[in-house]
């Protein structure tokens, strides 16, 4: 893949979701976002590019597939979010709600939201570096996309002692319906649980530092949080039991649970670690 795009740097990537019955090397695809504003879809089995799109004028900073794999959501350094079809190569929608602040996270979850009074089979969120999170209900086949909630988290006006602000990160909580978890630079070092139904923060978990990465297990009540202090913390919810792990050579800028939740992958500057979670 790197040989195919020699002059551009890959900024973000995502695996295409597919049914378990269809899972195999021939059906695996990866979408990648690049520094020139392009998106490229690659076939894993053929190790070749199948599609190139150019929905952004600036570097991409986040990318995700819709839960059915029929749409690609991409976010740029300028805060614009594009929705593109990998079937047609066309961009069907551009959202400017976060304009002016780089998109840090895009995440989709498969749910029905009739209790929210909106139509759609999918909920998705966008997070930008200015500590704002937007939550949307969508039905792309019907060209429907409705803003469900808009979150803005406060922070000190003039941060001291920080060369660069920690990232703003959010994720849907797999075990708490209609809830998302947020970490970022703020008044306190903490992880916030926000209820979309109650429209308020319902739980706070104190952290030792500001987080640099975040992942929630899809299989158990675990949260992984990485820090710039070369530390990884594993939190068990709701009791908030915490275990800290060293071993990284730099800031833990990525942590990601596997779909089965039995392993956790973490990455720093020159190290990638794979952790096995035990039932004990």
Coordinates of C-alpha atoms in Angstrom, one line a residue:
X1 CA 0.0 0.0 0.0
X2 CA 2.8 2.4 0.9
X3 CA 4.4 1.9 -2.5
X4 CA 1.1 2.9 -4.2
X5 CA 1.0 6.3 -2.6
X6 CA 4.6 7.3 -2.4
X7 CA 4.3 11.1 -2.3
X8 CA 1.5 11.5 0.3
X9 CA 1.4 10.5 4.0
X10 CA -1.4 8.4 5.4
X11 CA -3.1 10.3 8.3
X12 CA -5.9 7.9 9.3
X13 CA -7.4 4.6 8.2
X14 CA -10.4 2.3 8.9
X15 CA -11.4 -1.3 8.2
X16 CA -14.6 -1.9 6.3
X17 CA -17.1 -3.7 8.4
X18 CA -18.6 -6.9 6.9
X19 CA -20.8 -9.7 8.0
X20 CA -19.1 -12.5 9.9
X21 CA -20.3 -15.0 7.2
X22 CA -18.6 -13.0 4.6
X23 CA -15.4 -12.4 6.5
X24 CA -12.4 -13.5 4.5
X25 CA -9.3 -12.1 2.8
X26 CA -11.2 -11.6 -0.4
X27 CA -13.7 -9.3 1.2
X28 CA -11.5 -7.2 3.4
X29 CA -11.1 -3.5 2.5
X30 CA -9.3 -0.6 4.2
X31 CA -10.0 3.1 3.6
X32 CA -7.2 5.5 4.2
X33 CA -7.1 9.3 4.4
X34 CA -4.1 11.3 3.2
X35 CA -2.4 14.6 3.6
X36 CA -3.5 15.9 0.2
X37 CA -7.2 15.6 1.1
X38 CA -7.7 12.3 -0.8
X39 CA -9.3 9.1 0.3
X40 CA -8.2 5.7 -1.1
X41 CA -9.9 2.4 -0.7
X42 CA -7.6 -0.7 -0.8
X43 CA -8.3 -4.4 -1.3
X44 CA -6.4 -6.3 1.3
X45 CA -6.3 -9.6 -0.7
X46 CA -5.1 -7.9 -3.9
X47 CA -3.0 -5.3 -2.1
X48 CA -4.1 -2.7 -4.7
X49 CA -6.1 0.5 -4.7
X50 CA -9.7 0.1 -5.9
X51 CA -10.9 3.7 -5.5
X52 CA -9.6 7.2 -5.1
X53 CA -11.8 10.2 -4.0
X54 CA -10.9 13.8 -3.2
X55 CA -13.6 15.2 -0.9
X56 CA -11.2 17.5 1.1
X57 CA -9.0 20.5 0.2
X58 CA -6.8 19.9 3.3
X59 CA -5.2 16.9 5.1
X60 CA -7.6 14.3 6.6
X61 CA -7.5 13.8 10.3
X62 CA -10.2 11.1 10.9
X63 CA -12.0 8.5 8.9
X64 CA -14.7 5.9 9.5
X65 CA -17.1 3.6 7.6
X66 CA -20.8 3.6 8.3
X67 CA -21.9 0.5 10.2
X68 CA -23.1 -1.1 7.0
X69 CA -19.9 -0.2 5.0
X70 CA -22.0 1.7 2.4
X71 CA -20.6 5.1 3.3
X72 CA -17.3 6.7 4.3
X73 CA -17.2 9.5 6.7
X74 CA -14.1 11.6 6.7
X75 CA -12.9 14.7 8.6
X76 CA -10.3 17.2 7.7
X77 CA -7.9 19.6 9.4
X78 CA -10.3 22.4 8.6
X79 CA -13.2 20.8 10.5
X80 CA -15.3 19.8 7.5
X81 CA -16.9 16.3 7.6
X82 CA -17.6 14.7 4.2
X83 CA -19.9 11.7 3.6
X84 CA -18.9 9.8 0.4
X85 CA -20.1 6.6 -1.3
X86 CA -17.4 4.0 -2.1
X87 CA -19.8 2.5 -4.7
X88 CA -20.1 5.7 -6.8
X89 CA -17.0 7.7 -5.7
X90 CA -19.3 10.7 -5.1
X91 CA -19.4 12.9 -2.0
X92 CA -23.1 13.1 -1.1
X93 CA -22.9 15.5 1.9
X94 CA -20.5 18.0 3.5
X95 CA -21.1 19.1 7.1
X96 CA -19.5 22.4 8.3
X97 CA -20.6 22.4 11.9
X98 CA -17.1 21.9 13.2
X99 CA -15.5 24.2 10.7
X100 CA -12.3 25.8 11.9
X101 CA -11.2 23.1 14.2
X102 CA -9.6 19.7 13.1
X103 CA -11.7 16.6 13.4
X104 CA -10.2 14.2 15.9
X105 CA -12.7 11.4 16.0
X106 CA -15.5 9.9 13.8
X107 CA -17.4 6.9 15.1
X108 CA -20.6 5.2 13.9
X109 CA -22.8 2.8 15.9
X110 CA -25.7 0.6 14.6
X111 CA -28.9 1.6 16.5
X112 CA -32.5 2.6 16.0
X113 CA -33.5 5.9 17.6
X114 CA -37.2 6.0 17.6
X115 CA -37.2 7.0 21.3
X116 CA -35.3 10.1 20.4
X117 CA -38.1 11.1 18.0
X118 CA -35.8 10.9 15.0
X119 CA -35.5 8.5 12.1
X120 CA -32.5 6.5 11.2
X121 CA -30.7 3.2 11.7
X122 CA -27.4 4.6 12.7
X123 CA -25.9 7.0 15.2
X124 CA -22.6 8.7 14.7
X125 CA -20.4 11.3 16.3
X126 CA -17.8 13.8 15.3
X127 CA -15.3 15.3 17.7
X128 CA -13.1 18.3 17.0
X129 CA -10.0 19.6 18.8
X130 CA -11.9 22.6 20.2
X131 CA -13.6 20.2 22.7
X132 CA -16.9 20.0 20.8
X133 CA -18.8 16.8 20.0
X134 CA -21.8 16.5 17.6
X135 CA -24.0 13.5 17.6
X136 CA -26.1 12.6 14.5
X137 CA -28.9 10.2 13.5
X138 CA -28.7 9.1 9.9
X139 CA -30.3 7.0 7.2
X140 CA -28.0 7.4 4.2
X141 CA -30.2 5.5 1.8
X142 CA -32.9 8.0 2.4
X143 CA -30.5 10.9 2.5
X144 CA -31.4 11.8 6.1
X145 CA -28.9 13.2 8.6
X146 CA -30.2 14.9 11.7
X147 CA -28.3 16.6 14.5
X148 CA -29.2 14.9 17.8
X149 CA -27.0 16.7 20.3
X150 CA -24.2 19.2 20.5
X151 CA -21.7 19.1 23.3
X152 CA -19.1 21.7 24.3
X153 CA -16.8 21.1 27.2
X154 CA -15.2 24.0 29.1
X155 CA -11.4 24.4 29.6
X156 CA -9.1 27.0 31.2
X157 CA -8.6 30.0 29.0
X158 CA -4.8 30.1 29.2
X159 CA -3.2 26.7 29.7
X160 CA 0.3 26.8 31.3
X161 CA 3.0 24.2 31.1
X162 CA 1.6 22.4 28.0
X163 CA 3.4 22.5 24.7
X164 CA 0.3 21.3 22.9
X165 CA -3.2 20.6 24.1
X166 CA -4.3 17.0 24.7
X167 CA -6.7 15.8 22.0
X168 CA -10.4 15.8 22.4
X169 CA -11.7 12.2 22.2
X170 CA -15.1 10.7 22.4
X171 CA -16.6 7.2 21.9
X172 CA -20.0 5.6 22.3
X173 CA -20.3 3.4 25.4
X174 CA -21.1 -0.2 24.4
X175 CA -22.5 -1.2 27.7
X176 CA -24.5 1.9 28.6
X177 CA -27.2 2.7 26.0
X178 CA -27.4 6.2 24.7
X179 CA -24.2 7.2 26.5
X180 CA -20.8 8.4 25.3
X181 CA -17.5 8.9 27.0
X182 CA -15.4 12.0 26.5
X183 CA -11.8 12.9 27.5
X184 CA -9.9 16.0 26.7
X185 CA -8.2 19.1 28.0
X186 CA -10.5 20.6 30.6
X187 CA -11.0 22.0 34.1
X188 CA -10.1 18.6 35.5
X189 CA -8.3 15.5 34.4
X190 CA -11.2 13.1 34.0
X191 CA -13.3 10.9 31.8
X192 CA -16.9 12.1 31.4
X193 CA -19.9 9.9 30.8
X194 CA -22.6 11.9 29.0
X195 CA -26.2 10.6 28.7
X196 CA -27.9 11.5 25.4
X197 CA -31.2 10.9 27.0
X198 CA -30.7 13.0 30.1
X199 CA -28.6 15.6 28.2
X200 CA -26.1 15.8 31.0
X201 CA -22.9 14.3 32.4
X202 CA -23.9 11.4 34.6
X203 CA -20.5 10.1 35.8
X204 CA -17.0 11.3 36.2
X205 CA -13.8 9.2 36.6
X206 CA -10.7 10.9 37.7
X207 CA -7.5 10.4 35.7
X208 CA -3.9 11.0 36.7
X209 CA -3.1 13.0 33.6
X210 CA -4.9 14.3 30.5
X211 CA -5.6 11.5 28.1
X212 CA -3.9 11.1 24.7
X213 CA -5.9 8.0 23.5
X214 CA -9.1 6.2 24.4
X215 CA -10.8 2.9 23.7
X216 CA -13.9 1.2 25.1
X217 CA -14.1 -2.6 25.0
X218 CA -17.1 -3.9 23.0
X219 CA -17.2 -7.1 25.0
X220 CA -16.7 -6.1 28.7
X221 CA -16.9 -3.0 30.9
X222 CA -13.3 -1.9 30.3
X223 CA -11.9 1.4 29.3
X224 CA -8.3 1.8 28.1
X225 CA -6.8 5.3 28.4
X226 CA -3.3 6.2 27.2
X227 CA -1.3 9.2 28.5
X228 CA 1.6 11.3 27.3
X229 CA 3.5 10.2 30.4
X230 CA 4.1 6.7 28.8
X231 CA 1.4 5.2 30.9
X232 CA -1.6 3.0 30.0
X233 CA -4.5 2.8 32.4
X234 CA -7.2 0.0 32.3
X235 CA -10.4 1.0 34.0
X236 CA -13.1 -1.5 35.0
X237 CA -16.6 0.1 35.1
X238 CA -18.7 0.9 37.0
X239 CA -16.5 0.2 40.0
X240 CA -13.7 2.3 38.4
X241 CA -11.0 -0.1 39.5
X242 CA -7.8 1.1 37.8
X243 CA -4.6 -0.8 36.8
X244 CA -1.6 1.1 35.4
X245 CA 0.9 -0.4 32.9
X246 CA 4.3 0.9 31.8
X247 CA 6.3 -0.3 28.9
X248 CA 5.9 2.4 26.3
X249 CA 8.8 4.6 25.1
X250 CA 6.8 7.7 24.5
X251 CA 3.2 9.0 24.7
X252 CA 0.6 6.3 24.2
X253 CA -1.1 7.9 21.2
X254 CA -3.2 4.9 20.2
X255 CA -5.1 2.2 22.1
X256 CA -7.7 0.0 20.5
X257 CA -9.6 -3.1 21.7
X258 CA -10.1 -5.9 19.2
X259 CA -13.8 -6.6 18.2
X260 CA -13.9 -9.6 20.5
X261 CA -12.5 -7.6 23.4
X262 CA -9.9 -10.2 24.4
X263 CA -6.9 -8.1 23.3
X264 CA -5.8 -4.5 23.4
X265 CA -3.4 -2.9 21.0
X266 CA -1.5 0.2 22.0
X267 CA 1.1 2.3 20.2
X268 CA 3.7 4.9 21.0
X269 CA 6.5 6.5 18.9
X270 CA 8.4 3.4 18.1
X271 CA 6.6 0.6 19.9
X272 CA 3.4 -1.4 19.3
X273 CA 2.2 -3.5 22.2
X274 CA -0.5 -6.2 22.2
X275 CA -2.1 -6.9 25.6
X276 CA -4.2 -10.0 26.5
X277 CA -7.1 -9.4 28.8
X278 CA -7.7 -12.2 31.3
X279 CA -11.1 -13.0 33.0
X280 CA -9.5 -12.5 36.4

